[in-house]
Coordinates of C-alpha atoms and ligand atoms in Angstrom, one line a residue:
M1 CA -35.9 -0.5 109.1
V2 CA -39.5 -1.8 108.7
K3 CA -38.7 -2.9 105.4
W4 CA -35.7 -4.5 106.1
F5 CA -38.0 -6.3 109.0
F6 CA -40.5 -7.4 106.6
S7 CA -38.0 -9.0 104.3
L8 CA -36.5 -10.8 106.5
L9 CA -39.9 -12.0 107.9
S10 CA -40.7 -13.0 104.1
V11 CA -37.2 -15.0 104.0
L12 CA -37.7 -16.6 106.9
S13 CA -41.2 -17.5 106.0
T14 CA -40.5 -18.9 102.5
L15 CA -37.6 -21.2 104.0
C16 CA -40.1 -22.4 106.8
L17 CA -43.2 -23.1 104.7
A18 CA -40.7 -25.0 102.1
G19 CA -39.3 -27.0 105.2
Q20 CA -35.6 -25.4 104.6
L21 CA -35.6 -27.0 100.8
P22 CA -35.9 -25.1 97.7
S23 CA -38.9 -26.5 95.3
P24 CA -37.8 -28.6 92.6
A25 CA -36.3 -26.7 89.6
L26 CA -39.1 -27.7 87.1
I27 CA -38.9 -26.0 83.8
P28 CA -41.4 -25.0 83.0
I29 CA -43.0 -24.8 86.5
P30 CA -46.1 -26.5 86.8
A31 CA -50.0 -25.5 86.9
E32 CA -50.2 -26.7 90.7
A33 CA -47.5 -28.5 92.7
S34 CA -46.8 -29.2 96.6
Y35 CA -43.9 -30.8 97.8
P36 CA -44.4 -32.5 101.1
P37 CA -41.5 -32.9 103.1
G38 CA -39.3 -36.4 102.0
S39 CA -38.5 -38.8 99.4
Y40 CA -38.9 -41.6 97.6
L41 CA -35.8 -43.6 97.2
I42 CA -36.0 -45.6 94.5
G43 CA -33.9 -48.8 94.4
K44 CA -31.7 -51.2 92.1
E45 CA -34.8 -52.5 90.3
L46 CA -38.0 -50.4 89.4
T47 CA -41.6 -52.1 89.1
V48 CA -43.6 -50.5 86.6
S49 CA -47.3 -51.1 85.6
I50 CA -48.7 -49.4 82.3
P51 CA -52.0 -50.4 81.2
E52 CA -52.6 -51.9 77.8
G53 CA -54.8 -49.1 77.1
I54 CA -52.0 -46.3 76.9
K55 CA -51.4 -45.9 72.8
N56 CA -47.8 -45.0 73.4
R57 CA -47.1 -47.9 75.9
S58 CA -43.9 -49.6 74.3
F59 CA -42.5 -46.0 73.7
L60 CA -43.0 -45.0 77.5
L61 CA -41.8 -48.5 78.3
E62 CA -38.2 -48.1 76.0
Q63 CA -37.9 -44.7 77.6
L64 CA -38.1 -45.4 81.2
S65 CA -35.4 -48.2 80.5
T66 CA -33.4 -46.2 78.3
K67 CA -32.8 -43.7 80.7
F68 CA -33.5 -45.2 84.3
T69 CA -30.7 -48.4 82.9
R70 CA -27.9 -46.0 81.0
S71 CA -27.8 -43.3 83.6
A72 CA -28.9 -44.8 86.9
G73 CA -28.1 -48.3 86.5
I74 CA -31.7 -49.1 87.1
T75 CA -33.8 -52.0 85.6
I76 CA -37.1 -51.5 84.9
Q77 CA -39.7 -54.3 85.4
E78 CA -43.0 -54.6 84.5
T79 CA -46.0 -55.7 87.1
R80 CA -49.2 -56.0 88.1
E81 CA -50.5 -52.4 89.6
E82 CA -51.1 -53.6 92.9
V83 CA -47.5 -54.2 93.3
A84 CA -45.4 -51.3 91.2
V85 CA -43.7 -48.7 92.4
L86 CA -44.4 -46.5 89.3
R87 CA -47.9 -46.6 88.2
L88 CA -49.1 -45.2 85.1
R89 CA -53.1 -44.5 85.1
L90 CA -55.5 -44.1 82.4
V91 CA -58.2 -41.4 83.5
P92 CA -61.3 -40.3 81.6
A93 CA -60.5 -36.8 79.6
A94 CA -63.1 -35.2 81.4
T95 CA -61.3 -35.1 84.5
L96 CA -58.5 -33.2 83.5
A97 CA -57.9 -29.8 82.0
S98 CA -56.5 -30.9 78.5
R99 CA -55.3 -34.0 76.1
E100 CA -51.9 -32.9 77.5
A101 CA -52.5 -32.8 81.1
Y102 CA -51.1 -35.1 83.7
S103 CA -50.9 -35.4 87.4
L104 CA -47.8 -36.8 89.6
E105 CA -48.2 -38.0 93.0
I106 CA -45.0 -39.1 94.7
S107 CA -45.1 -40.4 98.3
N108 CA -44.3 -43.3 100.6
N109 CA -46.4 -45.6 98.3
G110 CA -44.4 -44.6 95.0
I111 CA -45.1 -42.7 92.1
V112 CA -48.6 -42.4 90.6
I113 CA -49.0 -40.7 86.9
S114 CA -52.7 -40.5 85.8
A115 CA -53.3 -38.9 82.1
A116 CA -55.9 -39.3 79.6
E117 CA -53.9 -39.4 76.7
E118 CA -50.1 -40.2 75.5
A119 CA -49.1 -36.5 76.0
G120 CA -49.9 -36.4 79.1
F121 CA -48.0 -39.3 80.3
F122 CA -45.0 -38.5 77.9
Y123 CA -45.3 -35.2 79.7
A124 CA -45.2 -36.8 83.2
L125 CA -42.2 -38.5 82.4
Q126 CA -40.3 -35.0 81.4
T127 CA -41.3 -33.5 84.8
L128 CA -40.4 -37.1 86.6
W129 CA -36.6 -36.7 85.0
Q130 CA -36.3 -33.3 86.0
L131 CA -37.5 -34.3 89.6
L132 CA -34.9 -36.8 89.6
P133 CA -31.3 -35.8 90.6
A134 CA -29.3 -34.3 87.7
E135 CA -27.0 -37.5 87.1
I136 CA -30.2 -39.0 85.4
E137 CA -28.7 -36.7 82.3
A138 CA -25.5 -38.3 82.3
P139 CA -24.8 -40.5 79.5
T140 CA -23.6 -43.7 81.8
A141 CA -24.4 -44.6 84.9
Q142 CA -22.3 -43.1 88.4
P143 CA -21.5 -45.9 91.0
G144 CA -23.1 -44.9 94.2
K145 CA -25.6 -42.6 93.5
E146 CA -28.8 -43.0 95.2
W147 CA -31.9 -42.2 93.1
A148 CA -34.5 -39.9 95.8
V149 CA -37.2 -38.4 94.5
P150 CA -39.1 -35.6 96.5
F151 CA -42.5 -36.2 97.5
A152 CA -44.7 -34.3 95.3
S153 CA -48.4 -33.4 94.3
I154 CA -48.4 -32.2 90.8
R155 CA -51.3 -31.1 88.7
D156 CA -50.1 -29.9 85.6
Y157 CA -51.6 -29.0 82.0
P158 CA -50.4 -26.1 79.1
R159 CA -51.4 -22.7 78.8
F160 CA -50.9 -22.8 74.8
G161 CA -51.7 -26.0 72.5
W162 CA -48.7 -24.2 70.1
R163 CA -45.5 -24.2 72.0
G164 CA -43.3 -23.8 69.2
L165 CA -39.3 -23.9 68.3
M166 CA -38.1 -22.7 64.4
L167 CA -34.9 -24.2 63.5
D168 CA -33.8 -22.5 60.5
V169 CA -32.0 -25.7 58.1
A170 CA -31.3 -23.5 55.3
R171 CA -28.7 -21.4 56.1
H172 CA -26.9 -23.9 58.0
F173 CA -27.9 -27.5 57.3
F174 CA -28.3 -29.7 60.3
T175 CA -28.7 -33.5 59.5
K176 CA -31.4 -35.9 60.3
E177 CA -29.6 -37.1 63.6
Q178 CA -29.0 -33.4 64.7
V179 CA -32.7 -32.5 64.3
K180 CA -33.8 -35.6 66.1
D181 CA -31.5 -34.5 69.1
F182 CA -33.1 -31.5 68.9
I183 CA -36.3 -32.4 69.0
D184 CA -35.1 -34.3 72.4
H185 CA -34.0 -31.4 73.7
M186 CA -37.1 -29.4 73.1
A187 CA -39.6 -32.0 74.1
A188 CA -37.8 -32.5 77.4
Y189 CA -39.3 -28.6 78.0
K190 CA -43.0 -29.5 76.7
Y191 CA -42.4 -27.9 73.2
N192 CA -44.8 -29.7 70.6
R193 CA -44.2 -27.8 67.4
L194 CA -40.9 -27.8 65.6
H195 CA -41.1 -25.5 62.7
L196 CA -38.5 -26.5 60.0
H197 CA -37.3 -23.2 58.1
L198 CA -36.8 -25.3 54.8
T199 CA -35.7 -23.0 52.1
D200 CA -34.1 -20.1 52.1
D201 CA -31.7 -18.0 50.0
Q202 CA -28.7 -20.3 51.1
G203 CA -30.7 -23.8 50.3
W204 CA -33.3 -25.7 49.7
R205 CA -33.3 -28.6 52.1
I206 CA -36.3 -30.8 51.0
E207 CA -36.8 -33.6 48.4
I208 CA -39.6 -32.8 46.1
K209 CA -39.8 -35.6 43.7
Q210 CA -41.0 -34.0 40.9
L211 CA -38.3 -31.2 41.2
P212 CA -35.1 -32.9 41.4
R213 CA -33.6 -29.5 40.3
L214 CA -34.6 -27.7 43.4
T215 CA -32.0 -29.9 45.9
A216 CA -29.8 -31.3 43.0
I217 CA -29.0 -27.2 42.5
G218 CA -30.6 -25.1 45.4
A219 CA -29.1 -27.4 48.3
Y220 CA -25.4 -26.9 47.8
R221 CA -22.9 -23.8 47.5
G222 CA -19.6 -22.6 48.1
E223 CA -18.3 -23.6 52.1
R224 CA -17.6 -20.5 54.0
T225 CA -16.6 -20.1 57.9
G226 CA -16.0 -17.0 59.9
K227 CA -18.0 -13.7 59.3
W228 CA -21.2 -14.4 57.9
G229 CA -22.8 -11.4 55.9
E230 CA -19.1 -10.1 55.2
F231 CA -17.9 -12.9 52.8
G232 CA -17.1 -12.2 49.1
K233 CA -19.3 -13.2 46.4
Q234 CA -19.1 -16.8 45.1
D235 CA -16.7 -17.8 42.3
P236 CA -19.9 -19.3 39.6
K237 CA -17.3 -21.8 38.9
E238 CA -16.3 -22.7 42.4
P239 CA -17.3 -26.2 43.9
K240 CA -20.5 -26.2 45.8
N241 CA -19.2 -28.4 48.4
Y242 CA -21.5 -27.1 51.5
G243 CA -25.2 -28.3 51.8
G244 CA -27.5 -30.9 52.4
Y245 CA -31.0 -31.7 52.4
Y246 CA -33.7 -34.6 53.7
T247 CA -35.0 -36.9 51.6
Q248 CA -38.8 -37.7 52.0
D249 CA -37.8 -40.9 53.6
D250 CA -35.6 -38.6 56.2
I251 CA -38.9 -36.2 56.5
R252 CA -41.0 -39.3 57.7
E253 CA -38.4 -40.3 59.7
L254 CA -38.3 -37.2 61.7
L255 CA -42.0 -37.2 61.6
A256 CA -42.3 -40.5 63.5
Y257 CA -39.6 -39.9 65.8
A258 CA -41.1 -36.0 66.7
A259 CA -44.5 -37.5 67.0
D260 CA -43.6 -40.2 69.6
R261 CA -42.0 -36.9 71.4
Q262 CA -45.4 -35.0 71.2
V263 CA -44.1 -33.0 68.4
A264 CA -45.7 -32.1 65.2
I265 CA -43.3 -30.8 62.7
V266 CA -44.4 -27.5 61.0
P267 CA -42.9 -27.2 57.1
E268 CA -42.0 -23.6 56.0
I269 CA -41.5 -22.8 52.4
D270 CA -40.5 -19.3 52.3
V271 CA -42.0 -17.5 49.0
P272 CA -42.0 -15.2 47.1
G273 CA -39.0 -13.8 49.1
H274 CA -36.1 -15.4 50.3
S275 CA -35.9 -17.6 47.1
M276 CA -32.5 -17.3 45.7
A277 CA -31.9 -21.2 46.3
L278 CA -35.0 -22.2 44.5
L279 CA -34.2 -19.3 41.6
A280 CA -30.9 -20.7 41.4
A281 CA -32.5 -23.9 40.0
Y282 CA -35.3 -22.2 37.7
P283 CA -33.5 -18.6 37.3
D284 CA -36.6 -18.0 35.0
L285 CA -39.2 -17.8 37.9
S286 CA -38.2 -14.4 38.7
C287 CA -39.3 -11.0 37.5
T288 CA -35.9 -10.0 36.7
P289 CA -34.8 -12.0 33.5
G290 CA -31.1 -12.5 32.8
T291 CA -30.2 -12.5 36.5
T292 CA -27.4 -15.1 36.9
Y293 CA -28.4 -16.9 40.5
Q294 CA -26.2 -18.9 42.4
V295 CA -27.1 -20.3 46.0
N296 CA -26.3 -17.7 48.3
G297 CA -23.0 -18.6 50.2
G298 CA -23.0 -15.3 53.1
D299 CA -22.2 -12.5 51.1
R300 CA -24.6 -9.4 51.8
F301 CA -27.1 -8.7 49.4
M302 CA -30.0 -7.5 51.9
H303 CA -29.3 -4.4 53.6
W304 CA -31.0 -2.8 56.4
P305 CA -30.2 1.0 56.5
G306 CA -32.5 1.8 59.2
G307 CA -35.9 2.3 60.2
G308 CA -37.2 -0.7 59.2
K309 CA -36.2 -0.2 55.7
F310 CA -34.4 -2.6 53.6
Y311 CA -33.2 -3.4 50.2
S312 CA -31.6 -6.1 48.0
T313 CA -29.0 -6.1 45.4
I314 CA -30.5 -9.0 43.3
D315 CA -34.3 -10.0 42.7
N316 CA -34.5 -13.0 44.8
N317 CA -38.4 -13.1 44.8
L318 CA -40.4 -15.2 42.6
C319 CA -42.7 -13.3 40.2
P320 CA -46.3 -12.9 41.0
A321 CA -46.8 -12.3 37.4
N322 CA -45.6 -15.5 36.2
E323 CA -47.8 -18.5 35.7
R324 CA -45.6 -21.0 36.2
V325 CA -44.7 -19.8 39.7
Y326 CA -48.0 -21.0 40.8
A327 CA -47.8 -24.3 38.6
L328 CA -44.1 -25.0 40.6
L329 CA -45.7 -24.0 44.1
D330 CA -48.6 -26.5 43.2
T331 CA -46.1 -29.3 42.8
I332 CA -44.2 -28.4 46.0
F333 CA -47.2 -27.8 48.0
T334 CA -48.7 -31.2 46.7
E335 CA -45.7 -32.9 48.0
I336 CA -45.4 -31.3 51.1
A337 CA -49.1 -31.6 52.3
A338 CA -49.0 -35.4 51.4
L339 CA -45.7 -35.3 53.8
F340 CA -46.7 -33.7 56.8
P341 CA -50.0 -34.5 58.8
I342 CA -50.1 -31.1 60.4
E343 CA -53.0 -28.8 59.3
Y344 CA -50.9 -26.2 58.9
I345 CA -48.3 -25.4 55.8
H346 CA -46.2 -22.2 56.4
M347 CA -45.4 -20.1 53.4
G348 CA -43.1 -17.7 54.8
G349 CA -43.8 -14.4 53.3
D350 CA -41.2 -12.2 55.0
E351 CA -39.0 -9.8 53.8
T352 CA -40.0 -9.2 50.0
Y353 CA -38.5 -6.5 48.6
K354 CA -40.3 -4.9 46.1
G355 CA -37.7 -2.8 44.2
F356 CA -37.2 -5.2 41.2
W357 CA -40.9 -6.0 40.9
E358 CA -41.6 -2.0 40.5
K359 CA -39.1 -2.2 37.7
S360 CA -40.9 -5.3 35.7
D361 CA -43.3 -4.9 32.4
A362 CA -44.8 -8.2 33.4
L363 CA -45.7 -7.1 36.9
K364 CA -47.2 -3.8 35.5
G365 CA -49.1 -6.1 33.4
L366 CA -50.6 -8.1 36.0
M367 CA -51.7 -4.8 38.4
K368 CA -53.5 -3.7 35.3
R369 CA -55.3 -7.0 34.6
E370 CA -55.9 -7.6 38.4
N371 CA -56.4 -3.8 39.1
L372 CA -53.5 -4.1 41.9
K373 CA -52.9 -0.7 42.7
D374 CA -49.5 -1.0 44.8
M375 CA -46.8 -3.6 45.7
H376 CA -48.8 -4.6 48.8
E377 CA -51.7 -5.4 47.1
V378 CA -49.4 -7.4 44.7
Q379 CA -47.9 -9.1 47.3
S380 CA -51.2 -9.9 48.6
Y381 CA -52.3 -11.1 45.0
F382 CA -49.6 -13.8 45.7
V383 CA -50.5 -14.4 49.1
K384 CA -54.0 -15.3 48.5
R385 CA -53.0 -17.5 45.4
V386 CA -50.8 -19.3 47.5
A387 CA -53.3 -19.9 50.0
R388 CA -56.0 -21.4 47.5
I389 CA -52.8 -23.6 46.3
I390 CA -52.8 -24.8 49.7
A391 CA -56.0 -25.0 50.7
S392 CA -56.6 -27.1 47.6
K393 CA -54.5 -30.0 49.2
G394 CA -56.5 -29.9 52.3
K395 CA -54.3 -27.4 54.5
K396 CA -54.4 -24.2 56.1
M397 CA -51.6 -21.6 55.6
M398 CA -49.4 -19.9 58.1
G399 CA -47.0 -17.4 57.1
W400 CA -45.2 -14.5 58.8
D401 CA -47.0 -11.1 59.3
E402 CA -45.9 -9.3 56.1
I403 CA -48.8 -11.5 54.5
M404 CA -51.2 -8.9 56.5
E405 CA -50.0 -6.2 53.9
G406 CA -52.6 -5.6 51.2
G407 CA -55.0 -7.8 52.8
L408 CA -55.0 -11.1 54.8
A409 CA -55.8 -14.3 52.6
P410 CA -59.5 -15.8 54.1
G411 CA -58.7 -17.9 57.3
A412 CA -54.6 -17.5 57.2
A413 CA -53.3 -17.8 60.6
V414 CA -50.6 -15.3 61.2
M415 CA -46.9 -15.8 62.9
S416 CA -46.2 -12.6 64.2
W417 CA -42.6 -11.4 64.3
Q418 CA -42.1 -7.8 64.1
G419 CA -42.7 -7.2 67.4
D420 CA -46.6 -7.9 68.7
K421 CA -48.4 -5.5 66.6
G422 CA -49.3 -7.8 63.8
G423 CA -50.4 -10.4 66.1
I424 CA -52.8 -8.1 68.0
A425 CA -54.0 -6.9 64.7
A426 CA -54.7 -10.6 63.0
S427 CA -56.2 -11.7 66.5
K428 CA -58.8 -9.1 66.5
L429 CA -59.5 -9.7 62.8
K430 CA -60.2 -13.2 64.4
H431 CA -57.4 -15.0 62.6
P432 CA -55.3 -17.9 64.3
V433 CA -52.0 -16.4 65.6
V434 CA -48.9 -17.4 66.7
M435 CA -46.7 -15.1 68.5
S436 CA -43.0 -15.1 68.1
P437 CA -42.0 -11.2 68.6
N438 CA -38.2 -10.7 67.8
S439 CA -38.3 -8.1 70.3
H440 CA -38.4 -11.2 73.1
T441 CA -38.3 -14.6 71.2
Y442 CA -35.5 -14.0 68.8
V443 CA -33.0 -16.5 70.2
D444 CA -30.8 -16.1 67.3
L445 CA -29.8 -12.2 68.6
Y446 CA -27.3 -11.4 71.2
Q447 CA -27.8 -12.2 74.9
G448 CA -25.0 -10.6 76.6
D449 CA -22.6 -7.4 75.5
P450 CA -21.7 -7.7 71.9
L451 CA -17.8 -7.6 72.8
S452 CA -18.2 -10.7 74.9
E453 CA -20.6 -12.8 72.5
P454 CA -20.3 -14.6 69.0
P455 CA -21.2 -11.9 66.4
T456 CA -24.9 -11.5 65.6
Y457 CA -27.2 -8.2 65.7
G458 CA -30.1 -7.0 68.0
M459 CA -30.2 -7.9 71.7
V460 CA -32.4 -10.0 73.5
R461 CA -31.3 -10.6 77.2
L462 CA -32.9 -13.8 78.9
K463 CA -34.8 -11.2 81.4
K464 CA -36.8 -9.7 78.5
T465 CA -37.4 -13.5 76.7
Y466 CA -38.7 -14.2 80.4
A467 CA -41.3 -11.4 79.9
F468 CA -42.8 -12.8 76.9
D469 CA -46.4 -13.0 76.9
P470 CA -47.9 -14.5 74.1
V471 CA -51.2 -12.8 74.8
P472 CA -50.1 -9.0 74.8
A473 CA -52.5 -6.1 75.9
G474 CA -55.2 -5.3 72.9
A475 CA -54.9 -9.2 71.5
D476 CA -58.1 -11.4 71.3
P477 CA -56.8 -14.1 73.6
T478 CA -59.3 -16.6 71.7
Y479 CA -57.1 -16.3 68.5
I480 CA -54.1 -16.9 70.0
L481 CA -52.8 -20.4 69.2
G482 CA -49.7 -19.8 71.6
G483 CA -45.9 -18.8 71.2
Q484 CA -42.5 -19.6 69.6
A485 CA -39.1 -18.9 69.8
N486 CA -37.1 -18.5 66.4
L487 CA -33.4 -19.9 66.0
W488 CA -31.9 -18.5 62.4
S489 CA -28.8 -20.0 61.7
E490 CA -27.0 -17.9 59.4
R491 CA -23.9 -17.6 62.0
L492 CA -24.6 -21.0 63.2
Y493 CA -21.9 -23.8 62.1
T494 CA -22.5 -26.2 64.8
T495 CA -24.8 -27.6 67.5
R496 CA -22.6 -26.2 70.0
H497 CA -23.2 -22.8 68.6
L498 CA -27.0 -23.7 68.1
E499 CA -27.5 -24.6 71.8
Y500 CA -25.6 -21.9 73.0
M501 CA -28.3 -19.7 71.6
L502 CA -31.3 -21.4 72.5
W503 CA -30.3 -22.3 76.4
P504 CA -31.6 -21.0 78.7
R505 CA -33.7 -18.6 76.6
G506 CA -35.2 -21.5 75.3
W507 CA -36.5 -22.6 78.8
A508 CA -37.9 -19.0 79.2
V509 CA -40.3 -19.3 76.1
A510 CA -40.9 -22.7 77.3
E511 CA -42.2 -21.3 80.7
A512 CA -44.1 -18.5 78.7
V513 CA -46.2 -21.3 76.5
W514 CA -46.5 -23.8 79.7
S515 CA -47.1 -22.1 82.6
P516 CA -49.6 -19.9 84.2
V517 CA -48.9 -16.5 84.3
K518 CA -49.2 -16.6 87.9
R519 CA -46.4 -19.1 88.8
K520 CA -44.0 -17.2 86.7
D521 CA -41.3 -15.6 88.8
W522 CA -37.9 -14.3 87.4
N523 CA -35.7 -14.7 90.5
D524 CA -37.1 -18.2 90.7
F525 CA -36.5 -18.9 87.2
V526 CA -32.8 -18.0 87.6
R527 CA -32.5 -20.3 90.3
R528 CA -34.2 -23.1 88.2
T529 CA -32.4 -22.5 85.4
E530 CA -28.9 -22.8 87.3
A531 CA -30.2 -26.3 88.0
H532 CA -30.5 -27.0 84.7
F533 CA -27.1 -26.0 83.7
K534 CA -25.8 -28.6 85.8
R535 CA -28.2 -31.2 83.7
N536 CA -26.9 -29.7 80.6
D537 CA -23.2 -30.3 81.8
L538 CA -24.3 -33.7 82.3
A539 CA -26.1 -34.4 79.2
G540 CA -23.3 -32.3 77.1
I541 CA -25.6 -30.2 75.8
N542 CA -24.3 -26.5 75.3
Y543 CA -25.9 -23.5 76.9
S544 CA -25.2 -19.5 77.7
T545 CA -24.2 -17.9 81.1
S546 CA -24.5 -14.4 79.5
L547 CA -27.0 -13.7 82.6
Y548 CA -24.1 -13.4 84.9
D549 CA -22.7 -10.5 82.6
P550 CA -23.3 -7.1 83.0
M551 CA -25.4 -5.0 80.8
V552 CA -23.2 -2.0 79.5
N553 CA -24.2 1.5 79.0
V554 CA -21.5 4.4 77.8
Q555 CA -22.0 8.3 77.8
Y556 CA -19.3 10.9 77.8
V557 CA -19.4 13.0 80.6
Q558 CA -18.0 16.5 80.9
D559 CA -17.7 16.1 76.6
T560 CA -14.7 13.8 76.6
V561 CA -14.8 11.4 79.7
V562 CA -16.0 8.2 79.0
Q563 CA -18.2 6.9 81.7
V564 CA -19.5 3.4 82.0
S565 CA -22.6 1.9 84.0
L566 CA -23.0 -1.5 84.8
Q567 CA -26.4 -3.5 85.5
T568 CA -26.8 -7.0 86.0
E569 CA -30.0 -9.0 85.3
T570 CA -29.9 -11.2 88.5
D571 CA -29.3 -10.5 92.3
Q572 CA -26.3 -11.4 94.3
L573 CA -23.7 -10.5 92.0
S574 CA -20.6 -8.1 92.7
L575 CA -19.1 -6.8 89.9
H576 CA -15.4 -6.5 90.1
Y577 CA -13.5 -4.3 87.4
S578 CA -10.0 -3.0 86.1
F579 CA -8.5 -0.5 84.2
D580 CA -4.9 -1.5 84.4
E581 CA -5.0 -4.6 81.8
F582 CA -5.2 -7.3 84.6
P583 CA -7.9 -9.8 84.8
P584 CA -10.1 -8.3 87.8
D585 CA -10.2 -10.9 90.9
R586 CA -12.2 -10.4 94.2
F587 CA -9.5 -7.8 95.7
Y588 CA -10.1 -5.7 92.7
P589 CA -12.4 -2.7 93.3
V590 CA -16.4 -3.7 93.4
Y591 CA -18.8 -1.7 91.1
T592 CA -21.1 0.5 93.1
A593 CA -22.0 3.2 90.9
P594 CA -21.0 4.7 87.1
I595 CA -17.2 4.2 86.7
R596 CA -14.9 6.6 84.5
F597 CA -12.0 5.7 82.4
P598 CA -9.3 7.1 84.0
P599 CA -6.0 9.2 82.0
G600 CA -3.8 6.7 80.2
A601 CA -6.9 3.7 80.4
S602 CA -7.5 2.0 77.2
T603 CA -9.4 -1.1 78.5
L604 CA -11.9 -1.8 81.1
Q605 CA -12.3 -5.6 82.3
V606 CA -15.0 -6.4 84.5
Q607 CA -15.9 -9.8 86.0
S608 CA -18.9 -10.8 87.9
F609 CA -18.6 -12.8 91.2
R610 CA -21.0 -14.7 93.5
N611 CA -20.1 -15.7 97.0
G612 CA -16.3 -15.3 96.2
Q613 CA -16.0 -17.4 92.9
P614 CA -15.9 -15.8 89.5
I615 CA -19.3 -16.6 87.7
G616 CA -19.9 -15.9 83.6
K617 CA -17.3 -14.8 81.6
R618 CA -14.4 -12.2 81.9
M619 CA -15.9 -9.1 80.1
I620 CA -12.9 -7.3 78.1
L621 CA -14.1 -3.5 76.9
P622 CA -11.6 -1.5 74.9
L623 CA -12.4 2.3 75.2
A624 CA -12.3 2.5 71.5
E625 CA -15.2 0.3 70.8
L626 CA -17.4 1.3 73.9
K627 CA -16.9 5.2 72.2
K628 CA -18.4 3.6 69.1
R629 CA -21.9 3.0 70.8
I630 CA -21.9 6.5 71.9
R631 CA -24.8 8.5 70.8
K632 CA -24.0 12.0 69.8
Ligands
ACM1 C1 -38.3 -13.1 59.6 O1 -37.5 -13.1 60.9 N1 -37.6 -12.5 58.8 C2 -39.5 -13.7 60.0

């Protein structure tokens, strides 16, 4: 009773404080914000003032015109500060928390944005779009819409300088225009690093002028669709009709597009493993002479039997004992360094299967010569040589956490993907770290029950992603550059699927890397996420509603009876279910406690409802499939 009274009190006080209105659905949530009652109504014309001293002035103006005119039918008119409704103001950097900080004040007097640099102004605009009605995301203006922005006083700045998203363009190729859309979508949530995974076994995606074979051969393979990893091998003679790559001009265009949106592009050339596309072009650079290489087309050659172990049926590694490997990498990194302005070059370094190295006489010779006692030290020898090549181009090296095996190269930055332990250890060794643990930020993994999702592996539900903290217990925060979500594309054939995997988990990571921890709140994030679903609907951007789908656990009771327990990630859902093959509606039983398959039943169907309306997917759970999950 007492508990009930206090929860009622807390609901009432929340409503009173907020003046009955929930606060605007901003993602990531700003560092500090208050919302006095009221709103400013923008008319048919919006007058703006932007000081000449703002470096990205013309870009900001163009963004304002494009968005307001296209989606709201509002024309932008430049004018003097004293009379403008939207006023941008340059303030001294020292008054702000960082170069990316901004403040946004909306009152009866209009809209005032203050920042010291381009990034701050750009981020203020992203916040402004989110304060406007969702229809600002629509491709065309809707007649009769009122364009009100709530009164607000916002002071905002990021928690981390590295707010990354990785896109794998190697397994499936995404065109320059698709990458630009991706940049638009990420920048809207204040991400500022686009890590492009440019090379892998399935494709080499960047022009290297001195090495045209890399793209002429490495960028193409036989086309496949369906269940990745289950395809048969390619016939060496079949047409290599799937692929593509970015020319250096394409890359320059993407870099400029990204820079306007405050995004720096991080290039990854993944070596010594994951190198089959390179080896298709230069077959004698592995330690296994005579191997016939093709760019992989989705047949399985890497195997993960469990316990973190893996093996490969083909040697897809560069050979650390071959000097021509380093000469080739020197050429590649010379061109990469000249092209990309960012201080880091990512050299991959992950998942190198050592079985073929162990059999190689050339490698044994190298071990003797260099006094390397095991395969970890061989890998470390290779990584350190790559680090020296990259340093010789005036850049710093970053790699996946395997680069720690056998000893870290001096100054190398670590991207921690196998959980956070690598990142914690590297930070204690005073190496820069980007946290991207597969436990939380791998947005290519399942986000709902595998029986109702497109096929992938692993599981990272939205709530888990939202719990991501780039500074885990035990890490030295001084060395944590930030965090990153990774989107691998083995199974992503289209941007529709890509978007489905990315949103809303990408919003959860955006908040983890931008917002102060004390501002995070799961229930409030769900509320804001739902508002962004509507924005995505209007913008034509896909997303997943898997957060409404229950988590399904199965066990045997009384030896043979299958019992299912269901758990939801969010409140206020009721789960209706059926065993009789009919899609459950709201008149079907509500789940309250674990349920048992009755005699004869072969399928459980579950549908989430909120306020009497179906929400999320209907889940169809065959008994035979559920039984496979039960650990004996
Ligand atoms: C990785 O996921 N292999 C970095």
